[in-house]
Amino acid sequence: MVLPDGRDGRAMVSYFEPQVPKVDREIIGQVEPMWLTIAITTEDLSQILVIIDSSLAIGLLLVIVLIRWAVVKVIHRGLTPLNELNVSLKSVDVTKKYIPLSSESERYLEIEPIRNELNKFVKISQQYLQTEKRITADIAHELKTPISELISLSEIYIRYPDDQRIGVSYKQDVLSISLRMKTIVNNLLLLQQATSENINLHRQHINIKTVMDQVINELAFKYSTIHSRLNIENSVLDPSCLADEFSLHLILTNLFDNALYYSPPKSSIKIRLVADNKGLRFSIENQLVTSINANDLERLTLPLFQAEQSRSNSERHGLGLAIVENIAKVNGFEFSFELVSDDKIMFAVLIPNGHAAMV
């Protein structure tokens, strides 16, 4: 509409009857309806609309900025424990038992499970590192002695080439030392193969009693009294199982040889064959020449581990039980050992029902 001053504008008209208080009822009939008009120019209205639109736009931008700031702040605060953990991981090494966090780490209970698992990983890595160092040192120790013997023999033979006493035994001594080194290397390669996941297993039905007799006959050249010392107790009607023949033969050879070597010369060795709902189990119990303490018992299957009293023995290299444990693990067998008494030890292998074929 055109306002009284001639400018264009908009108006809102309201028509109503005024309310009269009850005390003035005598004038109710005299009150006329009223008109109320509120008007504003188009120019002023446009300015107001511009202000409102600008305010909404600025408010929207401020809300977006505020929300972004709040999200960044919350995310940064939430990632603070992980950032501190990451900084700690950059400085951690396997010689430390725990991963150092900030002094306020007690507030970050959410990442404690992650921290604990990382601590376990560091601990395991430390153990593997120490084991690797020990194996490296033991390999060097095992090979150093025969190499030194070869060097000494060669130097003596070169210095005294005409001495018949040296010349007669030189070739045989060199051959003996070389064969000992070959045994060490072959056992190390066998241990590596036993720990590999790529080992080829050819499972077939095997009579374990037949394999035991074969192993006993093969070891007879080393132990002439083997037939009288080994006492096999078989309570299974048909001791057959589904297994890899090479693996089973290797396990029995190492366990029999270990029992015969570390027991008194005339002692009896008990071999038991038992079948139950878990599978086919055979155990080997022998008396010990020297008792084993609890600390040495836990380390029996560590590669190249030998008790101090046997370290000087050049015939044993501490690889047999490590090979047995790894071969059993690859085949899915359960290998265990325990002290029956202070001077007796028992090794046992369980072939689960998935591998055993019992009658």
mmCIF file of C-alpha atoms in Angstrom:
data_model
loop_
_atom_site.group_PDB
_atom_site.id
_atom_site.type_symbol
_atom_site.label_atom_id
_atom_site.label_comp_id
_atom_site.label_asym_id
_atom_site.label_seq_id
_atom_site.Cartn_x
_atom_site.Cartn_y
_atom_site.Cartn_z
ATOM 1 C CA MET A 1 0.000 0.000 0.000
ATOM 2 C CA VAL A 2 0.919 3.640 -0.222
ATOM 3 C CA LEU A 3 1.610 5.050 3.178
ATOM 4 C CA PRO A 4 0.233 8.449 4.228
ATOM 5 C CA ASP A 5 3.644 10.035 3.519
ATOM 6 C CA GLY A 6 3.491 8.721 -0.077
ATOM 7 C CA ARG A 7 6.114 5.974 0.260
ATOM 8 C CA ASP A 8 5.452 2.368 -0.592
ATOM 9 C CA GLY A 9 5.139 0.051 2.326
ATOM 10 C CA ARG A 10 3.326 -2.811 3.952
ATOM 11 C CA ALA A 11 0.685 -2.669 6.652
ATOM 12 C CA MET A 12 -0.949 -5.148 9.002
ATOM 13 C CA VAL A 13 -4.549 -4.227 9.968
ATOM 14 C CA SER A 14 -6.298 -5.668 13.009
ATOM 15 C CA TYR A 15 -10.009 -5.188 13.730
ATOM 16 C CA PHE A 16 -11.223 -5.948 17.305
ATOM 17 C CA GLU A 17 -13.631 -4.950 20.030
ATOM 18 C CA PRO A 18 -11.969 -3.550 23.156
ATOM 19 C CA GLN A 19 -12.565 -5.468 26.385
ATOM 20 C CA VAL A 20 -14.208 -3.477 29.161
ATOM 21 C CA PRO A 21 -13.649 -4.276 32.863
ATOM 22 C CA LYS A 22 -16.660 -5.632 34.742
ATOM 23 C CA VAL A 23 -16.793 -2.557 36.952
ATOM 24 C CA ASP A 24 -17.536 -0.419 33.850
ATOM 25 C CA ARG A 25 -20.373 -2.531 32.471
ATOM 26 C CA GLU A 26 -22.597 0.497 32.024
ATOM 27 C CA ILE A 27 -20.361 1.763 29.191
ATOM 28 C CA ILE A 28 -20.165 -1.536 27.323
ATOM 29 C CA GLY A 29 -22.835 -0.505 24.878
ATOM 30 C CA GLN A 30 -21.019 2.753 24.138
ATOM 31 C CA VAL A 31 -17.689 1.167 23.073
ATOM 32 C CA GLU A 32 -17.221 0.978 19.315
ATOM 33 C CA PRO A 33 -15.039 -1.599 17.484
ATOM 34 C CA MET A 34 -11.490 -0.435 16.870
ATOM 35 C CA TRP A 35 -8.995 -0.681 14.006
ATOM 36 C CA LEU A 36 -5.253 -1.056 14.636
ATOM 37 C CA THR A 37 -2.849 -0.642 11.741
ATOM 38 C CA ILE A 38 0.920 -1.245 11.919
ATOM 39 C CA ALA A 39 2.786 -0.043 8.841
ATOM 40 C CA ILE A 40 6.387 -0.001 7.674
ATOM 41 C CA THR A 41 8.011 1.231 4.507
ATOM 42 C CA THR A 42 9.336 -1.251 1.981
ATOM 43 C CA GLU A 43 12.818 0.252 2.351
ATOM 44 C CA ASP A 44 12.882 -0.298 6.125
ATOM 45 C CA LEU A 45 11.476 -3.804 5.710
ATOM 46 C CA SER A 46 14.183 -4.661 3.176
ATOM 47 C CA GLN A 47 16.858 -3.448 5.573
ATOM 48 C CA ILE A 48 15.434 -5.580 8.360
ATOM 49 C CA LEU A 49 15.318 -8.614 6.076
ATOM 50 C CA VAL A 50 18.942 -7.977 5.025
ATOM 51 C CA ILE A 51 19.970 -7.740 8.684
ATOM 52 C CA ILE A 52 18.092 -10.968 9.504
ATOM 53 C CA ASP A 53 19.561 -12.829 6.509
ATOM 54 C CA SER A 54 23.056 -11.579 7.301
ATOM 55 C CA SER A 55 22.672 -12.566 10.946
ATOM 56 C CA LEU A 56 21.514 -16.050 9.973
ATOM 57 C CA ALA A 57 24.386 -16.432 7.511
ATOM 58 C CA ILE A 58 26.966 -15.204 10.016
ATOM 59 C CA GLY A 59 25.438 -17.346 12.730
ATOM 60 C CA LEU A 60 25.543 -20.405 10.469
ATOM 61 C CA LEU A 61 29.216 -19.795 9.647
ATOM 62 C CA LEU A 62 30.017 -19.299 13.321
ATOM 63 C CA VAL A 63 28.221 -22.539 14.208
ATOM 64 C CA ILE A 64 30.182 -24.429 11.512
ATOM 65 C CA VAL A 65 33.485 -22.953 12.732
ATOM 66 C CA LEU A 66 32.578 -23.661 16.347
ATOM 67 C CA ILE A 67 31.566 -27.248 15.581
ATOM 68 C CA ARG A 68 34.786 -27.813 13.613
ATOM 69 C CA TRP A 69 36.876 -26.387 16.439
ATOM 70 C CA ALA A 70 35.049 -28.540 18.987
ATOM 71 C CA VAL A 71 35.457 -31.698 16.862
ATOM 72 C CA VAL A 72 39.183 -31.052 16.338
ATOM 73 C CA LYS A 73 39.614 -30.357 20.034
ATOM 74 C CA VAL A 74 37.756 -33.492 21.065
ATOM 75 C CA ILE A 75 39.616 -35.669 18.541
ATOM 76 C CA HIS A 76 42.973 -34.226 19.570
ATOM 77 C CA ARG A 77 42.162 -34.815 23.216
ATOM 78 C CA GLY A 78 40.936 -38.313 22.470
ATOM 79 C CA LEU A 79 44.091 -39.165 20.484
ATOM 80 C CA THR A 80 46.453 -37.793 23.136
ATOM 81 C CA PRO A 81 46.920 -41.197 24.838
ATOM 82 C CA LEU A 82 47.655 -42.859 21.496
ATOM 83 C CA ASN A 83 50.062 -40.069 20.526
ATOM 84 C CA GLU A 84 51.910 -40.488 23.806
ATOM 85 C CA LEU A 85 51.957 -44.248 23.288
ATOM 86 C CA ASN A 86 53.316 -43.733 19.780
ATOM 87 C CA VAL A 87 56.086 -41.483 21.113
ATOM 88 C CA SER A 88 56.915 -44.110 23.711
ATOM 89 C CA LEU A 89 57.025 -46.831 21.075
ATOM 90 C CA LYS A 90 59.569 -44.853 19.057
ATOM 91 C CA SER A 91 61.974 -44.931 21.990
ATOM 92 C CA VAL A 92 61.266 -48.428 23.276
ATOM 93 C CA ASP A 93 63.731 -51.298 22.897
ATOM 94 C CA VAL A 94 63.495 -54.974 23.758
ATOM 95 C CA THR A 95 65.785 -54.582 26.766
ATOM 96 C CA LYS A 96 63.047 -52.705 28.640
ATOM 97 C CA LYS A 97 60.382 -54.640 30.458
ATOM 98 C CA TYR A 98 57.585 -52.069 30.151
ATOM 99 C CA ILE A 99 56.693 -49.352 27.665
ATOM 100 C CA PRO A 100 57.174 -45.954 29.399
ATOM 101 C CA LEU A 101 54.110 -43.701 29.286
ATOM 102 C CA SER A 102 53.586 -40.189 30.674
ATOM 103 C CA SER A 103 53.037 -39.600 34.360
ATOM 104 C CA GLU A 104 49.331 -38.997 33.647
ATOM 105 C CA SER A 105 48.846 -42.402 32.038
ATOM 106 C CA GLU A 106 46.560 -43.419 34.893
ATOM 107 C CA ARG A 107 43.831 -41.318 33.249
ATOM 108 C CA TYR A 108 43.984 -43.343 30.048
ATOM 109 C CA LEU A 109 42.334 -46.535 31.155
ATOM 110 C CA GLU A 110 40.929 -47.095 27.661
ATOM 111 C CA ILE A 111 44.324 -47.890 26.165
ATOM 112 C CA GLU A 112 45.588 -50.038 29.043
ATOM 113 C CA PRO A 113 44.637 -53.283 27.207
ATOM 114 C CA ILE A 114 46.657 -52.076 24.180
ATOM 115 C CA ARG A 115 49.578 -51.130 26.412
ATOM 116 C CA ASN A 116 49.492 -54.486 28.193
ATOM 117 C CA GLU A 117 49.473 -56.421 24.925
ATOM 118 C CA LEU A 118 52.352 -54.312 23.622
ATOM 119 C CA ASN A 119 54.261 -55.065 26.816
ATOM 120 C CA LYS A 120 53.694 -58.762 26.212
ATOM 121 C CA PHE A 121 54.914 -58.393 22.642
ATOM 122 C CA VAL A 122 58.040 -56.565 23.813
ATOM 123 C CA LYS A 123 58.653 -59.257 26.417
ATOM 124 C CA ILE A 124 58.282 -62.024 23.830
ATOM 125 C CA SER A 125 60.563 -60.146 21.440
ATOM 126 C CA GLN A 126 63.106 -59.811 24.220
ATOM 127 C CA GLN A 127 62.932 -63.548 24.874
ATOM 128 C CA TYR A 128 63.362 -64.321 21.178
ATOM 129 C CA LEU A 129 66.324 -61.941 20.994
ATOM 130 C CA GLN A 130 67.981 -63.530 24.014
ATOM 131 C CA THR A 131 67.306 -66.992 22.584
ATOM 132 C CA GLU A 132 68.800 -65.981 19.250
ATOM 133 C CA LYS A 133 71.884 -64.583 20.970
ATOM 134 C CA ARG A 134 72.239 -67.738 23.055
ATOM 135 C CA ILE A 135 71.823 -70.027 20.033
ATOM 136 C CA THR A 136 74.377 -68.009 18.074
ATOM 137 C CA ALA A 137 76.851 -68.224 20.943
ATOM 138 C CA ASP A 138 76.191 -71.957 21.394
ATOM 139 C CA ILE A 139 76.642 -72.672 17.686
ATOM 140 C CA ALA A 140 79.936 -70.807 17.772
ATOM 141 C CA HIS A 141 80.934 -72.783 20.870
ATOM 142 C CA GLU A 142 79.999 -76.133 19.326
ATOM 143 C CA LEU A 143 81.874 -75.447 16.072
ATOM 144 C CA LYS A 144 84.851 -73.687 17.642
ATOM 145 C CA THR A 145 86.136 -76.807 19.405
ATOM 146 C CA PRO A 146 86.349 -79.125 16.358
ATOM 147 C CA ILE A 147 87.717 -76.294 14.196
ATOM 148 C CA SER A 148 90.425 -75.631 16.791
ATOM 149 C CA GLU A 149 91.218 -79.357 16.878
ATOM 150 C CA LEU A 150 91.568 -79.468 13.091
ATOM 151 C CA ILE A 151 93.851 -76.442 13.107
ATOM 152 C CA SER A 152 96.006 -77.887 15.892
ATOM 153 C CA LEU A 153 96.293 -81.285 14.197
ATOM 154 C CA SER A 154 97.194 -79.670 10.868
ATOM 155 C CA GLU A 155 99.807 -77.397 12.433
ATOM 156 C CA ILE A 156 101.436 -80.311 14.257
ATOM 157 C CA TYR A 157 101.397 -82.503 11.151
ATOM 158 C CA ILE A 158 102.911 -79.713 9.015
ATOM 159 C CA ARG A 159 105.592 -79.059 11.606
ATOM 160 C CA TYR A 160 106.488 -82.730 12.055
ATOM 161 C CA PRO A 161 105.666 -84.391 8.707
ATOM 162 C CA ASP A 162 108.055 -87.300 9.287
ATOM 163 C CA ASP A 163 106.721 -88.271 12.712
ATOM 164 C CA GLN A 164 104.997 -91.622 12.164
ATOM 165 C CA ARG A 165 103.024 -91.375 15.405
ATOM 166 C CA ILE A 166 101.286 -88.222 14.139
ATOM 167 C CA GLY A 167 100.941 -89.368 10.531
ATOM 168 C CA VAL A 168 99.297 -92.682 11.385
ATOM 169 C CA SER A 169 96.396 -91.165 13.328
ATOM 170 C CA TYR A 170 96.149 -87.838 11.477
ATOM 171 C CA LYS A 171 93.737 -88.955 8.769
ATOM 172 C CA GLN A 172 91.458 -90.804 11.171
ATOM 173 C CA ASP A 173 91.433 -87.878 13.616
ATOM 174 C CA VAL A 174 90.558 -85.400 10.859
ATOM 175 C CA LEU A 175 87.789 -87.678 9.614
ATOM 176 C CA SER A 176 86.370 -88.100 13.131
ATOM 177 C CA ILE A 177 86.353 -84.356 13.802
ATOM 178 C CA SER A 178 84.822 -83.635 10.376
ATOM 179 C CA LEU A 179 82.063 -86.181 10.969
ATOM 180 C CA ARG A 180 81.320 -84.554 14.327
ATOM 181 C CA MET A 181 81.003 -81.165 12.635
ATOM 182 C CA LYS A 182 78.764 -82.720 9.988
ATOM 183 C CA THR A 183 76.508 -84.108 12.710
ATOM 184 C CA ILE A 184 76.173 -80.673 14.288
ATOM 185 C CA VAL A 185 75.347 -79.015 10.959
ATOM 186 C CA ASN A 186 72.874 -81.754 9.971
ATOM 187 C CA ASN A 187 71.093 -81.454 13.315
ATOM 188 C CA LEU A 188 70.896 -77.669 12.953
ATOM 189 C CA LEU A 189 69.420 -78.063 9.466
ATOM 190 C CA LEU A 190 66.987 -80.652 10.791
ATOM 191 C CA LEU A 191 65.956 -78.280 13.579
ATOM 192 C CA GLN A 192 65.355 -75.528 11.032
ATOM 193 C CA GLN A 193 63.282 -77.909 8.926
ATOM 194 C CA ALA A 194 61.309 -79.002 11.981
ATOM 195 C CA THR A 195 60.349 -75.400 12.762
ATOM 196 C CA SER A 196 59.329 -74.640 9.174
ATOM 197 C CA GLU A 197 55.675 -74.633 8.170
ATOM 198 C CA ASN A 198 56.649 -75.877 4.707
ATOM 199 C CA ILE A 199 57.677 -79.317 5.937
ATOM 200 C CA ASN A 200 56.055 -82.070 3.854
ATOM 201 C CA LEU A 201 54.131 -84.652 5.893
ATOM 202 C CA HIS A 202 53.062 -87.937 4.346
ATOM 203 C CA ARG A 203 50.599 -89.444 6.803
ATOM 204 C CA GLN A 204 49.855 -93.140 6.560
ATOM 205 C CA HIS A 205 48.737 -95.981 8.808
ATOM 206 C CA ILE A 206 51.770 -97.071 10.825
ATOM 207 C CA ASN A 207 52.196 -99.683 13.531
ATOM 208 C CA ILE A 208 54.115 -97.798 16.182
ATOM 209 C CA LYS A 209 55.418 -101.032 17.716
ATOM 210 C CA THR A 210 57.061 -101.889 14.386
ATOM 211 C CA VAL A 211 58.718 -98.469 14.228
ATOM 212 C CA MET A 212 59.959 -98.898 17.805
ATOM 213 C CA ASP A 213 61.560 -102.264 16.944
ATOM 214 C CA GLN A 214 63.204 -100.686 13.894
ATOM 215 C CA VAL A 215 64.645 -97.828 15.956
ATOM 216 C CA ILE A 216 65.922 -100.258 18.604
ATOM 217 C CA ASN A 217 67.736 -102.310 15.960
ATOM 218 C CA GLU A 218 69.284 -99.151 14.482
ATOM 219 C CA LEU A 219 70.578 -98.003 17.886
ATOM 220 C CA ALA A 220 71.979 -101.416 18.764
ATOM 221 C CA PHE A 221 75.390 -100.499 17.283
ATOM 222 C CA LYS A 222 75.720 -97.680 19.845
ATOM 223 C CA TYR A 223 74.223 -99.490 22.822
ATOM 224 C CA SER A 224 74.944 -103.206 22.885
ATOM 225 C CA THR A 225 72.645 -103.760 25.890
ATOM 226 C CA ILE A 226 69.681 -101.928 24.368
ATOM 227 C CA HIS A 227 67.482 -105.045 24.043
ATOM 228 C CA SER A 228 67.871 -105.925 27.728
ATOM 229 C CA ARG A 229 67.505 -102.360 28.992
ATOM 230 C CA LEU A 230 64.369 -101.331 27.107
ATOM 231 C CA ASN A 231 61.229 -102.711 28.722
ATOM 232 C CA ILE A 232 58.172 -102.130 26.503
ATOM 233 C CA GLU A 233 54.740 -102.389 28.147
ATOM 234 C CA ASN A 234 52.014 -102.550 25.494
ATOM 235 C CA SER A 235 48.358 -102.502 26.564
ATOM 236 C CA VAL A 236 46.979 -101.681 23.101
ATOM 237 C CA LEU A 237 45.581 -104.452 20.911
ATOM 238 C CA ASP A 238 46.513 -102.705 17.684
ATOM 239 C CA PRO A 239 48.963 -99.822 18.271
ATOM 240 C CA SER A 240 48.480 -98.282 14.856
ATOM 241 C CA CYS A 241 48.153 -94.601 14.072
ATOM 242 C CA LEU A 242 47.916 -92.223 11.135
ATOM 243 C CA ALA A 243 51.234 -90.364 11.126
ATOM 244 C CA ASP A 244 54.230 -89.317 9.088
ATOM 245 C CA GLU A 245 56.716 -92.200 9.287
ATOM 246 C CA PHE A 246 59.827 -90.011 9.083
ATOM 247 C CA SER A 247 58.579 -87.757 11.896
ATOM 248 C CA LEU A 248 57.599 -90.671 14.144
ATOM 249 C CA HIS A 249 60.899 -92.432 13.480
ATOM 250 C CA LEU A 250 62.837 -89.259 14.264
ATOM 251 C CA ILE A 251 60.947 -88.658 17.531
ATOM 252 C CA LEU A 252 61.466 -92.231 18.740
ATOM 253 C CA THR A 253 65.151 -92.241 17.742
ATOM 254 C CA ASN A 254 65.926 -89.070 19.690
ATOM 255 C CA LEU A 255 63.915 -90.075 22.759
ATOM 256 C CA PHE A 256 65.390 -93.602 22.906
ATOM 257 C CA ASP A 257 68.927 -92.332 22.354
ATOM 258 C CA ASN A 258 68.441 -89.620 24.982
ATOM 259 C CA ALA A 259 67.107 -92.112 27.544
ATOM 260 C CA LEU A 260 69.910 -94.610 26.927
ATOM 261 C CA TYR A 261 72.695 -92.036 27.034
ATOM 262 C CA TYR A 262 71.664 -90.116 30.159
ATOM 263 C CA SER A 263 70.742 -93.141 32.301
ATOM 264 C CA PRO A 264 73.066 -95.489 34.208
ATOM 265 C CA PRO A 265 74.579 -98.203 31.925
ATOM 266 C CA LYS A 266 72.658 -101.116 33.449
ATOM 267 C CA SER A 267 69.434 -99.322 34.392
ATOM 268 C CA SER A 268 66.055 -100.335 32.991
ATOM 269 C CA ILE A 269 64.087 -97.980 30.748
ATOM 270 C CA LYS A 270 60.288 -98.283 30.807
ATOM 271 C CA ILE A 271 58.369 -97.689 27.593
ATOM 272 C CA ARG A 272 54.577 -97.682 27.881
ATOM 273 C CA LEU A 273 51.984 -97.777 25.108
ATOM 274 C CA VAL A 274 48.500 -96.709 26.213
ATOM 275 C CA ALA A 275 45.308 -95.919 24.287
ATOM 276 C CA ASP A 276 42.377 -93.934 25.656
ATOM 277 C CA ASN A 277 39.644 -91.589 24.442
ATOM 278 C CA LYS A 278 42.242 -88.892 23.746
ATOM 279 C CA GLY A 279 44.397 -90.993 21.464
ATOM 280 C CA LEU A 280 47.501 -93.187 21.417
ATOM 281 C CA ARG A 281 50.127 -92.276 23.998
ATOM 282 C CA PHE A 282 53.641 -93.608 24.493
ATOM 283 C CA SER A 283 55.953 -92.631 27.336
ATOM 284 C CA ILE A 284 59.622 -93.252 28.082
ATOM 285 C CA GLU A 285 60.789 -93.254 31.694
ATOM 286 C CA ASN A 286 64.443 -93.524 32.626
ATOM 287 C CA GLN A 287 66.704 -93.006 35.599
ATOM 288 C CA LEU A 288 69.114 -90.061 35.522
ATOM 289 C CA VAL A 289 72.835 -90.230 36.108
ATOM 290 C CA THR A 290 72.749 -86.616 37.318
ATOM 291 C CA SER A 291 69.651 -84.993 38.784
ATOM 292 C CA ILE A 292 68.083 -82.026 36.982
ATOM 293 C CA ASN A 293 66.959 -78.903 38.796
ATOM 294 C CA ALA A 294 63.700 -77.116 38.005
ATOM 295 C CA ASN A 295 65.444 -74.343 36.069
ATOM 296 C CA ASP A 296 67.248 -76.790 33.772
ATOM 297 C CA LEU A 297 64.057 -78.841 33.331
ATOM 298 C CA GLU A 298 62.236 -75.844 31.841
ATOM 299 C CA ARG A 299 65.065 -75.286 29.343
ATOM 300 C CA LEU A 300 65.536 -78.883 28.205
ATOM 301 C CA THR A 301 63.943 -78.256 24.809
ATOM 302 C CA LEU A 302 65.854 -75.047 24.072
ATOM 303 C CA PRO A 303 68.131 -75.500 21.040
ATOM 304 C CA LEU A 304 71.759 -76.263 21.956
ATOM 305 C CA PHE A 305 70.993 -76.204 25.670
ATOM 306 C CA GLN A 306 73.061 -78.544 27.797
ATOM 307 C CA ALA A 307 73.442 -78.816 31.526
ATOM 308 C CA GLU A 308 76.791 -77.492 32.674
ATOM 309 C CA GLN A 309 78.026 -80.931 33.693
ATOM 310 C CA SER A 310 77.596 -82.188 30.122
ATOM 311 C CA ARG A 311 78.838 -79.104 28.272
ATOM 312 C CA SER A 312 82.295 -80.634 27.837
ATOM 313 C CA ASN A 313 80.839 -83.748 26.159
ATOM 314 C CA SER A 314 81.592 -83.513 22.451
ATOM 315 C CA GLU A 315 79.089 -86.245 21.547
ATOM 316 C CA ARG A 316 75.995 -84.346 22.661
ATOM 317 C CA HIS A 317 74.919 -81.009 21.241
ATOM 318 C CA GLY A 318 71.575 -80.293 22.937
ATOM 319 C CA LEU A 319 69.486 -80.463 19.743
ATOM 320 C CA GLY A 320 67.583 -83.750 20.085
ATOM 321 C CA LEU A 321 64.768 -82.618 22.394
ATOM 322 C CA ALA A 322 64.384 -79.321 20.522
ATOM 323 C CA ILE A 323 63.915 -81.291 17.293
ATOM 324 C CA VAL A 324 61.422 -83.646 18.987
ATOM 325 C CA GLU A 325 59.351 -80.750 20.353
ATOM 326 C CA ASN A 326 59.150 -78.959 16.997
ATOM 327 C CA ILE A 327 58.484 -82.109 14.971
ATOM 328 C CA ALA A 328 55.701 -83.064 17.399
ATOM 329 C CA LYS A 329 54.180 -79.586 17.138
ATOM 330 C CA VAL A 330 54.205 -79.658 13.322
ATOM 331 C CA ASN A 331 52.512 -83.085 13.316
ATOM 332 C CA GLY A 332 49.881 -82.056 15.866
ATOM 333 C CA PHE A 333 51.234 -84.354 18.601
ATOM 334 C CA GLU A 334 51.322 -83.375 22.271
ATOM 335 C CA PHE A 335 54.858 -83.605 23.669
ATOM 336 C CA SER A 336 55.468 -83.318 27.416
ATOM 337 C CA PHE A 337 58.030 -84.253 30.043
ATOM 338 C CA GLU A 338 58.238 -84.225 33.822
ATOM 339 C CA LEU A 339 60.348 -85.416 36.724
ATOM 340 C CA VAL A 340 58.806 -88.566 38.198
ATOM 341 C CA SER A 341 61.215 -88.358 41.142
ATOM 342 C CA ASP A 342 64.526 -86.697 41.930
ATOM 343 C CA ASP A 343 66.427 -89.180 39.754
ATOM 344 C CA LYS A 344 63.790 -90.190 37.188
ATOM 345 C CA ILE A 345 62.354 -88.350 34.206
ATOM 346 C CA MET A 346 59.543 -89.250 31.811
ATOM 347 C CA PHE A 347 58.943 -88.074 28.259
ATOM 348 C CA ALA A 348 55.524 -88.629 26.683
ATOM 349 C CA VAL A 349 53.997 -88.137 23.231
ATOM 350 C CA LEU A 350 50.249 -88.191 22.644
ATOM 351 C CA ILE A 351 48.975 -88.851 19.114
ATOM 352 C CA PRO A 352 45.398 -87.459 19.168
ATOM 353 C CA ASN A 353 42.379 -89.440 18.016
ATOM 354 C CA GLY A 354 42.473 -87.638 14.700
ATOM 355 C CA HIS A 355 45.789 -89.407 14.063
ATOM 356 C CA ALA A 356 45.237 -92.650 15.965
ATOM 357 C CA ALA A 357 43.445 -95.699 14.563
ATOM 358 C CA MET A 358 42.615 -97.874 17.543
ATOM 359 C CA VAL A 359 40.824 -101.185 17.637
#
